[in-house]
Amino acid sequence: MARSRFQAPTGTRDLLEPDTSRIRAAVDAFADKAGTAGFGQIVPPMFEDSGVFVRLGEASDVVSKELYEFEDKGGRSIALRPEFTASVCRAFAELRPLVPWKVWYVGPSFRYDKPQKGRYRQFDQVGAEALGSDDPELDVELIALAWRFFADLGLTDVTLMVNSLGDFADRPRYLEALTAYFESRLDELSEQARATLVKNPLRVLDSKRDVAVAAEAPILADFLSEEAADAFATVTAGLDLLGIPYTVEPRLVRGLDYYTRTTFEFVSSGLDAAQTAIGGGGRYDGLVEALGGPAVPGVGFALGVDRTLLACDAAEVFPAPSVGVEVWVVSVTEGPDGLALSEELRAGGVATGRAYDGRSMKAQMKAADRSGARIAVIVGEDEVKSDTVSVRSLRGDLPGRPEGEQQMTVARSEVVASVSALLG
Ligand code: HAM
């Protein structure tokens, strides 16, 4: 086939049926769970003043390398959102809602990432954020919400990793120890890690090329304040109480720099090694303030919809719903009977397809067969004269009718009721 002049931009795809129906079903399930837990939906803009996202951390790839940034016609510096948390905090700072403010969201995020399976430049996230309380039980409730969502999809191979990054006040001592450690092993670090070390030593822990050195680095758990340690103990006790399994991963750092205290990540063993994270989140107690709002704490998570569904594929769970038509209208009359019948059936809630362009009976029956419909509703000149239609099974006997009956005649005025009854 000749290559078309335009292709979808690198790292993006056209999502089609049945994937689109499956995504909608997953999002509906998430919306349902979030609503049950007291979260209302927020739809923030897809782009913001770039400054909103710079707070995510200049040392993070998401900001330093992957931001889709441009100047708009008014000379403003704009960026497509790489995630929702910063927008939610910007909205909080702007709108000052009553606390606790619990919101959930769904939509595309944009990162100029290196595309591969499970890693796209436009990908969908669902997530939830709760602002205005530093109660660690809220951290547990957020983790539980994501956990219930995965469980309801049928995903059982999900591992939850949790860690505490402590309070900002705990950081300097730890960063000092961490920097001293990495400096003592500088010649073993990759060039990239050495550059990162100057900007943010925490992120060296996350460097895929420096796993061996990172594995022996000092851990933040040994530097936590009493309050942060107590909060983390409440989180793990809460997870125990709810029967949610987890592993404490003392070197878990996240790709964004705003986190304090609890951080967590969900990984699925069914995915390729580089993209096992199907979701993650944590506390970000200083972010709203950094965006010019009041000093309110926050906690939340985002899940990658694309990756979650890839994990479902690997586990053979949450199949795509069937989206085909149930009935195919075949019309070989001179008049617009095909149009009238199809619209009548659709108005009656029956998923109906038909062929166009006045095709022959044979061609229409072939199309009916290919469509996957169970029943054909046929109208020809004879049927018009007797004010009836013929209803024919496309797969075996007519459902709910005596054995061997594959076709029946139905009064034109009864067509929706009869077909609905046959389809059960
Ligand atoms: P994140 O870990 O950067 O966190 O992204 C969350 C999830 O989005 C990832 O676990 C992954 O499943 C998915 N994801 C990220 N990048 C891509 C990509 N290029 N292609 C496909 N999927 C991707 C956040 O975004 C934070 N806002 C989470 C959060 C909310 N923290 C607190 N509140």
GROMACS .gro file of C-alpha atoms and ligand atoms in nm:
model
  457
    1MET     CA    1   0.000   0.000   0.000
    2ALA     CA    2   0.128   0.348  -0.081
    3ARG     CA    3   0.241   0.544   0.224
    4SER     CA    4  -0.004   0.823   0.295
    5ARG     CA    5   0.124   1.176   0.290
    6PHE     CA    6   0.068   1.230   0.662
    7GLN     CA    7   0.114   0.994   0.953
    8ALA     CA    8   0.017   1.035   1.317
    9PRO     CA    9   0.308   1.212   1.491
   10THR     CA   10   0.583   0.991   1.633
   11GLY     CA   11   0.479   0.843   1.964
   12THR     CA   12   0.106   0.889   1.900
   13ARG     CA   13  -0.157   0.650   1.767
   14ASP     CA   14  -0.512   0.651   1.641
   15LEU     CA   15  -0.710   0.451   1.891
   16LEU     CA   16  -0.999   0.264   1.735
   17GLU     CA   17  -1.263   0.009   1.830
   18PRO     CA   18  -1.255  -0.217   2.017
   19ASP     CA   19  -0.973  -0.042   2.211
   20THR     CA   20  -1.174   0.278   2.246
   21SER     CA   21  -1.470   0.092   2.400
   22ARG     CA   22  -1.234  -0.088   2.631
   23ILE     CA   23  -1.071   0.237   2.743
   24ARG     CA   24  -1.414   0.387   2.805
   25ALA     CA   25  -1.514   0.086   3.014
   26ALA     CA   26  -1.194   0.114   3.220
   27VAL     CA   27  -1.246   0.486   3.273
   28ASP     CA   28  -1.611   0.428   3.371
   29ALA     CA   29  -1.495   0.172   3.627
   30PHE     CA   30  -1.243   0.422   3.764
   31ALA     CA   31  -1.499   0.704   3.775
   32ASP     CA   32  -1.736   0.478   3.962
   33LYS     CA   33  -1.476   0.383   4.224
   34ALA     CA   34  -1.356   0.743   4.264
   35GLY     CA   35  -1.715   0.865   4.308
   36THR     CA   36  -1.778   0.601   4.571
   37ALA     CA   37  -1.472   0.727   4.760
   38GLY     CA   38  -1.600   1.086   4.754
   39PHE     CA   39  -1.398   1.228   4.465
   40GLY     CA   40  -1.559   1.468   4.216
   41GLN     CA   41  -1.430   1.504   3.861
   42ILE     CA   42  -1.207   1.792   3.753
   43VAL     CA   43  -1.133   1.873   3.389
   44PRO     CA   44  -0.834   2.109   3.388
   45PRO     CA   45  -0.702   2.260   3.064
   46MET     CA   46  -0.461   2.047   2.864
   47PHE     CA   47  -0.209   2.329   2.853
   48GLU     CA   48  -0.088   2.572   3.114
   49ASP     CA   49   0.164   2.848   3.162
   50SER     CA   50   0.495   2.658   3.143
   51GLY     CA   51   0.580   2.787   3.489
   52VAL     CA   52   0.314   2.558   3.639
   53PHE     CA   53   0.511   2.254   3.527
   54VAL     CA   54   0.858   2.385   3.599
   55ARG     CA   55   0.770   2.331   3.967
   56LEU     CA   56   0.764   1.959   3.898
   57GLY     CA   57   1.141   1.974   3.920
   58GLU     CA   58   1.400   2.109   3.685
   59ALA     CA   59   1.618   1.803   3.754
   60SER     CA   60   1.345   1.565   3.635
   61ASP     CA   61   1.337   1.439   3.276
   62VAL     CA   62   0.968   1.528   3.258
   63VAL     CA   63   1.059   1.898   3.278
   64SER     CA   64   1.414   1.918   3.147
   65LYS     CA   65   1.372   1.700   2.839
   66GLU     CA   66   1.014   1.595   2.779
   67LEU     CA   67   0.803   1.908   2.808
   68TYR     CA   68   0.606   2.009   2.498
   69GLU     CA   69   0.667   2.381   2.526
   70PHE     CA   70   0.585   2.659   2.283
   71GLU     CA   71   0.511   3.027   2.260
   72ASP     CA   72   0.151   3.107   2.172
   73LYS     CA   73   0.039   3.387   1.943
   74GLY     CA   74   0.021   3.619   2.244
   75GLY     CA   75   0.385   3.556   2.329
   76ARG     CA   76   0.301   3.345   2.637
   77SER     CA   77   0.515   3.047   2.726
   78ILE     CA   78   0.277   2.751   2.718
   79ALA     CA   79   0.328   2.379   2.782
   80LEU     CA   80   0.108   2.078   2.715
   81ARG     CA   81   0.054   1.904   3.047
   82PRO     CA   82   0.293   1.615   3.114
   83GLU     CA   83   0.069   1.514   3.409
   84PHE     CA   84  -0.228   1.647   3.605
   85THR     CA   85  -0.103   1.705   3.958
   86ALA     CA   86   0.050   2.046   3.888
   87SER     CA   87  -0.270   2.161   3.714
   88VAL     CA   88  -0.482   2.042   4.008
   89CYS     CA   89  -0.259   2.237   4.248
   90ARG     CA   90  -0.269   2.543   4.023
   91ALA     CA   91  -0.651   2.516   4.021
   92PHE     CA   92  -0.654   2.486   4.399
   93ALA     CA   93  -0.434   2.794   4.439
   94GLU     CA   94  -0.660   2.984   4.199
   95LEU     CA   95  -1.006   2.869   4.312
   96ARG     CA   96  -0.943   2.816   4.685
   97PRO     CA   97  -1.208   2.545   4.732
   98LEU     CA   98  -1.313   2.410   5.072
   99VAL     CA   99  -1.086   2.140   5.206
  100PRO     CA  100  -1.046   1.851   5.194
  101TRP     CA  101  -1.072   1.888   4.817
  102LYS     CA  102  -1.095   1.545   4.653
  103VAL     CA  103  -1.086   1.533   4.274
  104TRP     CA  104  -1.036   1.269   4.008
  105TYR     CA  105  -0.946   1.311   3.644
  106VAL     CA  106  -0.895   1.140   3.311
  107GLY     CA  107  -0.735   1.255   2.990
  108PRO     CA  108  -0.426   1.271   2.778
  109SER     CA  109  -0.085   1.380   2.901
  110PHE     CA  110   0.208   1.467   2.677
  111ARG     CA  111   0.574   1.384   2.720
  112TYR     CA  112   0.846   1.404   2.458
  113ASP     CA  113   0.953   1.055   2.557
  114LYS     CA  114   1.137   0.796   2.351
  115PRO     CA  115   0.846   0.599   2.204
  116GLN     CA  116   0.822   0.224   2.244
  117LYS     CA  117   0.554  -0.024   2.345
  118GLY     CA  118   0.383   0.120   2.653
  119ARG     CA  119   0.564   0.452   2.620
  120TYR     CA  120   0.398   0.718   2.410
  121ARG     CA  121   0.419   1.091   2.358
  122GLN     CA  122   0.047   1.119   2.415
  123PHE     CA  123  -0.094   0.879   2.671
  124ASP     CA  124  -0.401   0.868   2.892
  125GLN     CA  125  -0.392   0.891   3.267
  126VAL     CA  126  -0.664   0.849   3.527
  127GLY     CA  127  -0.588   0.974   3.873
  128ALA     CA  128  -0.707   1.125   4.195
  129GLU     CA  129  -0.578   1.399   4.424
  130ALA     CA  130  -0.681   1.501   4.776
  131LEU     CA  131  -0.574   1.841   4.905
  132GLY     CA  132  -0.600   1.993   5.248
  133SER     CA  133  -0.517   1.713   5.490
  134ASP     CA  134  -0.192   1.556   5.599
  135ASP     CA  135  -0.365   1.259   5.760
  136PRO     CA  136  -0.170   0.950   5.649
  137GLU     CA  137  -0.497   0.756   5.644
  138LEU     CA  138  -0.578   0.958   5.334
  139ASP     CA  139  -0.262   0.817   5.171
  140VAL     CA  140  -0.396   0.470   5.250
  141GLU     CA  141  -0.739   0.553   5.105
  142LEU     CA  142  -0.582   0.671   4.780
  143ILE     CA  143  -0.371   0.359   4.747
  144ALA     CA  144  -0.682   0.151   4.825
  145LEU     CA  145  -0.876   0.329   4.548
  146ALA     CA  146  -0.614   0.240   4.288
  147TRP     CA  147  -0.585  -0.111   4.426
  148ARG     CA  148  -0.961  -0.172   4.402
  149PHE     CA  149  -0.959  -0.043   4.046
  150PHE     CA  150  -0.684  -0.286   3.940
  151ALA     CA  151  -0.854  -0.571   4.126
  152ASP     CA  152  -1.187  -0.503   3.954
  153LEU     CA  153  -1.022  -0.513   3.614
  154GLY     CA  154  -0.899  -0.857   3.714
  155LEU     CA  155  -0.532  -0.757   3.740
  156THR     CA  156  -0.381  -0.967   4.013
  157ASP     CA  157  -0.013  -0.948   3.922
  158VAL     CA  158   0.023  -0.592   4.054
  159THR     CA  159   0.297  -0.521   4.306
  160LEU     CA  160   0.268  -0.216   4.527
  161MET     CA  161   0.593  -0.055   4.637
  162VAL     CA  162   0.588   0.209   4.908
  163ASN     CA  163   0.847   0.439   5.057
  164SER     CA  164   0.873   0.761   5.253
  165LEU     CA  165   1.079   1.048   5.121
  166GLY     CA  166   1.043   1.230   5.454
  167ASP     CA  167   0.979   1.598   5.505
  168PHE     CA  168   1.170   1.871   5.327
  169ALA     CA  169   1.349   1.932   5.659
  170ASP     CA  170   1.474   1.570   5.658
  171ARG     CA  171   1.628   1.606   5.317
  172PRO     CA  172   1.944   1.816   5.368
  173ARG     CA  173   2.107   1.564   5.605
  174TYR     CA  174   2.014   1.275   5.380
  175LEU     CA  175   2.120   1.451   5.061
  176GLU     CA  176   2.452   1.531   5.223
  177ALA     CA  177   2.508   1.165   5.311
  178LEU     CA  178   2.388   1.052   4.969
  179THR     CA  179   2.610   1.297   4.784
  180ALA     CA  180   2.911   1.197   4.996
  181TYR     CA  181   2.839   0.833   4.916
  182PHE     CA  182   2.805   0.882   4.539
  183GLU     CA  183   3.114   1.104   4.537
  184SER     CA  184   3.308   0.828   4.705
  185ARG     CA  185   3.216   0.603   4.410
  186LEU     CA  186   3.222   0.866   4.138
  187ASP     CA  187   3.436   0.667   3.896
  188GLU     CA  188   3.181   0.384   3.901
  189LEU     CA  189   2.891   0.612   3.803
  190SER     CA  190   2.769   0.664   3.446
  191GLU     CA  191   2.836   1.001   3.289
  192GLN     CA  192   2.466   1.079   3.302
  193ALA     CA  193   2.446   0.998   3.673
  194ARG     CA  194   2.741   1.225   3.742
  195ALA     CA  195   2.558   1.512   3.575
  196THR     CA  196   2.237   1.430   3.766
  197LEU     CA  197   2.428   1.415   4.094
  198VAL     CA  198   2.503   1.786   4.074
  199LYS     CA  199   2.135   1.872   4.013
  200ASN     CA  200   1.955   1.618   4.230
  201PRO     CA  201   2.137   1.328   4.396
  202LEU     CA  202   1.801   1.160   4.475
  203ARG     CA  203   1.745   1.093   4.108
  204VAL     CA  204   2.070   0.899   4.079
  205LEU     CA  205   1.893   0.633   4.285
  206ASP     CA  206   1.656   0.596   3.993
  207SER     CA  207   1.929   0.565   3.727
  208LYS     CA  208   1.887   0.241   3.534
  209ARG     CA  209   2.260   0.236   3.449
  210ASP     CA  210   2.376   0.271   3.808
  211VAL     CA  211   2.171   0.010   3.987
  212ALA     CA  212   2.469  -0.160   4.154
  213VAL     CA  213   2.606   0.160   4.308
  214ALA     CA  214   2.258   0.283   4.402
  215ALA     CA  215   2.179  -0.045   4.576
  216GLU     CA  216   2.436   0.029   4.845
  217ALA     CA  217   2.349   0.396   4.892
  218PRO     CA  218   2.231   0.524   5.231
  219ILE     CA  219   1.854   0.509   5.267
  220LEU     CA  220   1.623   0.791   5.363
  221ALA     CA  221   1.447   0.573   5.622
  222ASP     CA  222   1.751   0.622   5.846
  223PHE     CA  223   1.714   1.001   5.826
  224LEU     CA  224   1.339   1.047   5.877
  225SER     CA  225   1.207   1.283   6.144
  226GLU     CA  226   0.995   1.121   6.412
  227GLU     CA  227   0.678   1.271   6.260
  228ALA     CA  228   0.754   1.143   5.911
  229ALA     CA  229   0.845   0.799   6.048
  230ASP     CA  230   0.519   0.787   6.248
  231ALA     CA  231   0.318   0.891   5.941
  232PHE     CA  232   0.478   0.616   5.735
  233ALA     CA  233   0.407   0.361   6.010
  234THR     CA  234   0.039   0.467   5.995
  235VAL     CA  235   0.040   0.414   5.618
  236THR     CA  236   0.183   0.062   5.636
  237ALA     CA  237  -0.048  -0.025   5.930
  238GLY     CA  238  -0.345   0.099   5.725
  239LEU     CA  239  -0.244  -0.114   5.428
  240ASP     CA  240  -0.211  -0.414   5.661
  241LEU     CA  241  -0.555  -0.342   5.803
  242LEU     CA  242  -0.710  -0.337   5.455
  243GLY     CA  243  -0.521  -0.648   5.346
  244ILE     CA  244  -0.337  -0.468   5.065
  245PRO     CA  245   0.000  -0.636   5.009
  246TYR     CA  246   0.304  -0.412   4.958
  247THR     CA  247   0.679  -0.409   4.975
  248VAL     CA  248   0.868  -0.125   5.138
  249GLU     CA  249   1.118  -0.015   4.877
  250PRO     CA  250   1.362   0.220   5.054
  251ARG     CA  251   1.521   0.336   4.729
  252LEU     CA  252   1.199   0.409   4.546
  253VAL     CA  253   1.221   0.759   4.405
  254ARG     CA  254   0.974   0.891   4.156
  255GLY     CA  255   1.030   1.070   3.828
  256LEU     CA  256   0.897   1.399   3.961
  257ASP     CA  257   1.057   1.614   4.229
  258TYR     CA  258   0.760   1.738   4.430
  259TYR     CA  259   0.719   1.442   4.662
  260THR     CA  260   0.737   1.445   5.041
  261ARG     CA  261   0.664   1.160   5.284
  262THR     CA  262   0.467   0.874   5.127
  263THR     CA  263   0.551   0.769   4.772
  264PHE     CA  264   0.427   0.458   4.597
  265GLU     CA  265   0.431   0.281   4.264
  266PHE     CA  266   0.229  -0.001   4.111
  267VAL     CA  267   0.418  -0.236   3.883
  268SER     CA  268   0.289  -0.519   3.670
  269SER     CA  269   0.507  -0.819   3.598
  270GLY     CA  270   0.328  -0.871   3.266
  271LEU     CA  271   0.494  -0.570   3.102
  272ASP     CA  272   0.834  -0.519   2.936
  273ALA     CA  273   1.105  -0.436   3.187
  274ALA     CA  274   1.137  -0.067   3.100
  275GLN     CA  275   0.765   0.006   3.133
  276THR     CA  276   0.648  -0.197   3.429
  277ALA     CA  277   0.506   0.101   3.618
  278ILE     CA  278   0.132   0.113   3.562
  279GLY     CA  279   0.084   0.390   3.814
  280GLY     CA  280   0.235   0.588   4.094
  281GLY     CA  281   0.185   0.871   4.334
  282GLY     CA  282   0.248   1.011   4.674
  283ARG     CA  283   0.242   1.323   4.893
  284TYR     CA  284   0.342   1.663   4.767
  285ASP     CA  285   0.297   1.883   5.072
  286GLY     CA  286   0.477   2.186   4.930
  287LEU     CA  287   0.344   2.200   4.574
  288VAL     CA  288   0.039   2.425   4.615
  289GLU     CA  289   0.252   2.676   4.803
  290ALA     CA  290   0.521   2.661   4.537
  291LEU     CA  291   0.250   2.757   4.286
  292GLY     CA  292   0.161   3.066   4.486
  293GLY     CA  293  -0.124   2.915   4.690
  294PRO     CA  294  -0.165   2.854   5.062
  295ALA     CA  295   0.044   2.593   5.242
  296VAL     CA  296  -0.189   2.297   5.196
  297PRO     CA  297  -0.075   1.937   5.190
  298GLY     CA  298  -0.177   1.704   4.909
  299VAL     CA  299  -0.160   1.340   4.809
  300GLY     CA  300  -0.262   1.156   4.496
  301PHE     CA  301  -0.176   0.917   4.220
  302ALA     CA  302  -0.203   0.871   3.846
  303LEU     CA  303  -0.237   0.547   3.655
  304GLY     CA  304  -0.132   0.497   3.295
  305VAL     CA  305  -0.443   0.377   3.109
  306ASP     CA  306  -0.249   0.248   2.805
  307ARG     CA  307  -0.008   0.048   3.019
  308THR     CA  308  -0.282  -0.080   3.248
  309LEU     CA  309  -0.462  -0.223   2.946
  310LEU     CA  310  -0.138  -0.377   2.814
  311ALA     CA  311  -0.100  -0.541   3.155
  312CYS     CA  312  -0.460  -0.667   3.123
  313ASP     CA  313  -0.371  -0.815   2.781
  314ALA     CA  314  -0.069  -0.993   2.926
  315ALA     CA  315  -0.283  -1.133   3.208
  316GLU     CA  316  -0.569  -1.211   2.967
  317VAL     CA  317  -0.821  -1.020   3.177
  318PHE     CA  318  -1.065  -0.736   3.107
  319PRO     CA  319  -1.133  -0.827   2.744
  320ALA     CA  320  -1.260  -0.568   2.503
  321PRO     CA  321  -1.640  -0.550   2.512
  322SER     CA  322  -1.811  -0.658   2.192
  323VAL     CA  323  -1.907  -0.349   2.000
  324GLY     CA  324  -2.059  -0.486   1.681
  325VAL     CA  325  -2.414  -0.452   1.560
  326GLU     CA  326  -2.685  -0.703   1.654
  327VAL     CA  327  -2.913  -0.656   1.356
  328TRP     CA  328  -2.847  -0.591   0.987
  329VAL     CA  329  -3.117  -0.433   0.776
  330VAL     CA  330  -3.133  -0.559   0.418
  331SER     CA  331  -3.353  -0.350   0.190
  332VAL     CA  332  -3.420  -0.424  -0.178
  333THR     CA  333  -3.715  -0.190  -0.234
  334GLU     CA  334  -3.737   0.120  -0.445
  335GLY     CA  335  -3.812   0.339  -0.142
  336PRO     CA  336  -3.623   0.449   0.170
  337ASP     CA  337  -3.734   0.141   0.371
  338GLY     CA  338  -3.379   0.059   0.478
  339LEU     CA  339  -3.335   0.405   0.626
  340ALA     CA  340  -3.674   0.400   0.803
  341LEU     CA  341  -3.628   0.050   0.949
  342SER     CA  342  -3.270   0.110   1.066
  343GLU     CA  343  -3.355   0.433   1.243
  344GLU     CA  344  -3.665   0.277   1.402
  345LEU     CA  345  -3.458  -0.012   1.538
  346ARG     CA  346  -3.181   0.221   1.663
  347ALA     CA  347  -3.438   0.446   1.831
  348GLY     CA  348  -3.565   0.129   2.002
  349GLY     CA  349  -3.215   0.063   2.137
  350VAL     CA  350  -3.117  -0.212   1.892
  351ALA     CA  351  -2.760  -0.183   1.753
  352THR     CA  352  -2.828  -0.184   1.380
  353GLY     CA  353  -2.618  -0.170   1.066
  354ARG     CA  354  -2.702  -0.163   0.696
  355ALA     CA  355  -2.540  -0.137   0.355
  356TYR     CA  356  -2.567   0.168   0.129
  357ASP     CA  357  -2.562   0.253  -0.240
  358GLY     CA  358  -2.856   0.028  -0.343
  359ARG     CA  359  -2.647  -0.291  -0.347
  360SER     CA  360  -2.790  -0.626  -0.459
  361MET     CA  361  -2.963  -0.866  -0.218
  362LYS     CA  362  -2.664  -1.099  -0.244
  363ALA     CA  363  -2.412  -0.823  -0.165
  364GLN     CA  364  -2.624  -0.703   0.127
  365MET     CA  365  -2.653  -1.053   0.273
  366LYS     CA  366  -2.277  -1.091   0.245
  367ALA     CA  367  -2.227  -0.762   0.429
  368ALA     CA  368  -2.479  -0.880   0.692
  369ASP     CA  369  -2.276  -1.195   0.745
  370ARG     CA  370  -1.948  -1.007   0.774
  371SER     CA  371  -2.094  -0.757   1.022
  372GLY     CA  372  -2.122  -1.015   1.300
  373ALA     CA  373  -2.493  -0.932   1.345
  374ARG     CA  374  -2.712  -1.215   1.471
  375ILE     CA  375  -3.025  -1.126   1.279
  376ALA     CA  376  -3.110  -0.979   0.938
  377VAL     CA  377  -3.429  -0.778   0.895
  378ILE     CA  378  -3.518  -0.803   0.528
  379VAL     CA  379  -3.759  -0.587   0.335
  380GLY     CA  380  -3.845  -0.632  -0.033
  381GLU     CA  381  -4.144  -0.535  -0.252
  382ASP     CA  382  -4.345  -0.838  -0.124
  383GLU     CA  383  -4.294  -0.731   0.236
  384VAL     CA  384  -4.391  -0.372   0.155
  385LYS     CA  385  -4.715  -0.496  -0.004
  386SER     CA  386  -4.806  -0.714   0.297
  387ASP     CA  387  -4.683  -0.453   0.547
  388THR     CA  388  -4.439  -0.703   0.700
  389VAL     CA  389  -4.067  -0.771   0.723
  390SER     CA  390  -3.875  -1.100   0.714
  391VAL     CA  391  -3.654  -1.171   1.012
  392ARG     CA  392  -3.377  -1.420   0.938
  393SER     CA  393  -3.115  -1.567   1.166
  394LEU     CA  394  -2.758  -1.517   1.047
  395ARG     CA  395  -2.618  -1.780   1.288
  396GLY     CA  396  -2.816  -2.105   1.326
  397ASP     CA  397  -3.177  -2.106   1.442
  398LEU     CA  398  -3.363  -1.795   1.546
  399PRO     CA  399  -3.301  -1.751   1.920
  400GLY     CA  400  -3.599  -1.838   2.137
  401ARG     CA  401  -3.791  -2.000   1.845
  402PRO     CA  402  -3.872  -2.368   1.779
  403GLU     CA  403  -3.583  -2.583   1.654
  404GLY     CA  404  -3.514  -2.552   1.284
  405GLU     CA  405  -3.683  -2.211   1.253
  406GLN     CA  406  -3.444  -1.974   1.085
  407GLN     CA  407  -3.681  -1.721   0.940
  408MET     CA  408  -4.012  -1.564   1.038
  409THR     CA  409  -4.246  -1.297   0.911
  410VAL     CA  410  -4.327  -1.009   1.142
  411ALA     CA  411  -4.580  -0.727   1.106
  412ARG     CA  412  -4.404  -0.404   1.010
  413SER     CA  413  -4.547  -0.225   1.317
  414GLU     CA  414  -4.411  -0.500   1.547
  415VAL     CA  415  -4.057  -0.507   1.418
  416VAL     CA  416  -3.880  -0.341   1.713
  417ALA     CA  417  -4.070  -0.543   1.974
  418SER     CA  418  -4.020  -0.873   1.788
  419VAL     CA  419  -3.651  -0.822   1.723
  420SER     CA  420  -3.590  -0.706   2.082
  421ALA     CA  421  -3.767  -1.018   2.209
  422LEU     CA  422  -3.555  -1.243   1.984
  423LEU     CA  423  -3.233  -1.078   2.103
  424GLY     CA  424  -3.347  -1.122   2.462
  425HAM     P1  425   0.411   0.931   3.675
  425HAM     O1  426   0.473   0.816   3.746
  425HAM     O2  427   0.502   1.022   3.602
  425HAM     O3  428   0.331   1.010   3.785
  425HAM     O4  429   0.301   0.880   3.574
  425HAM     C1  430   0.196   0.793   3.618
  425HAM     C2  431   0.177   0.680   3.520
  425HAM     O5  432   0.153   0.731   3.389
  425HAM     C3  433   0.298   0.590   3.504
  425HAM     O6  434   0.305   0.494   3.606
  425HAM     C4  435   0.270   0.525   3.369
  425HAM     O7  436   0.181   0.417   3.383
  425HAM     C5  437   0.200   0.637   3.294
  425HAM     N1  438   0.295   0.700   3.201
  425HAM     C6  439   0.389   0.791   3.228
  425HAM     N2  440   0.456   0.826   3.115
  425HAM     C7  441   0.403   0.753   3.015
  425HAM     C8  442   0.428   0.742   2.871
  425HAM     N3  443   0.520   0.816   2.811
  425HAM     N4  444   0.352   0.655   2.800
  425HAM     C9  445   0.256   0.580   2.860
  425HAM     N5  446   0.228   0.587   2.991
  425HAM    C10  447   0.300   0.671   3.068
  425HAM    C11  448   0.256   1.121   3.760
  425HAM     O8  449   0.223   1.158   3.651
  425HAM    C12  450   0.209   1.191   3.886
  425HAM     N6  451   0.128   1.306   3.846
  425HAM    C13  452   0.133   1.098   3.976
  425HAM    C14  453   0.082   1.164   4.099
  425HAM    C15  454  -0.043   1.212   4.119
  425HAM     N7  455   0.152   1.193   4.208
  425HAM    C16  456   0.073   1.254   4.295
  425HAM     N8  457  -0.043   1.268   4.241
   0.00000   0.00000   0.00000
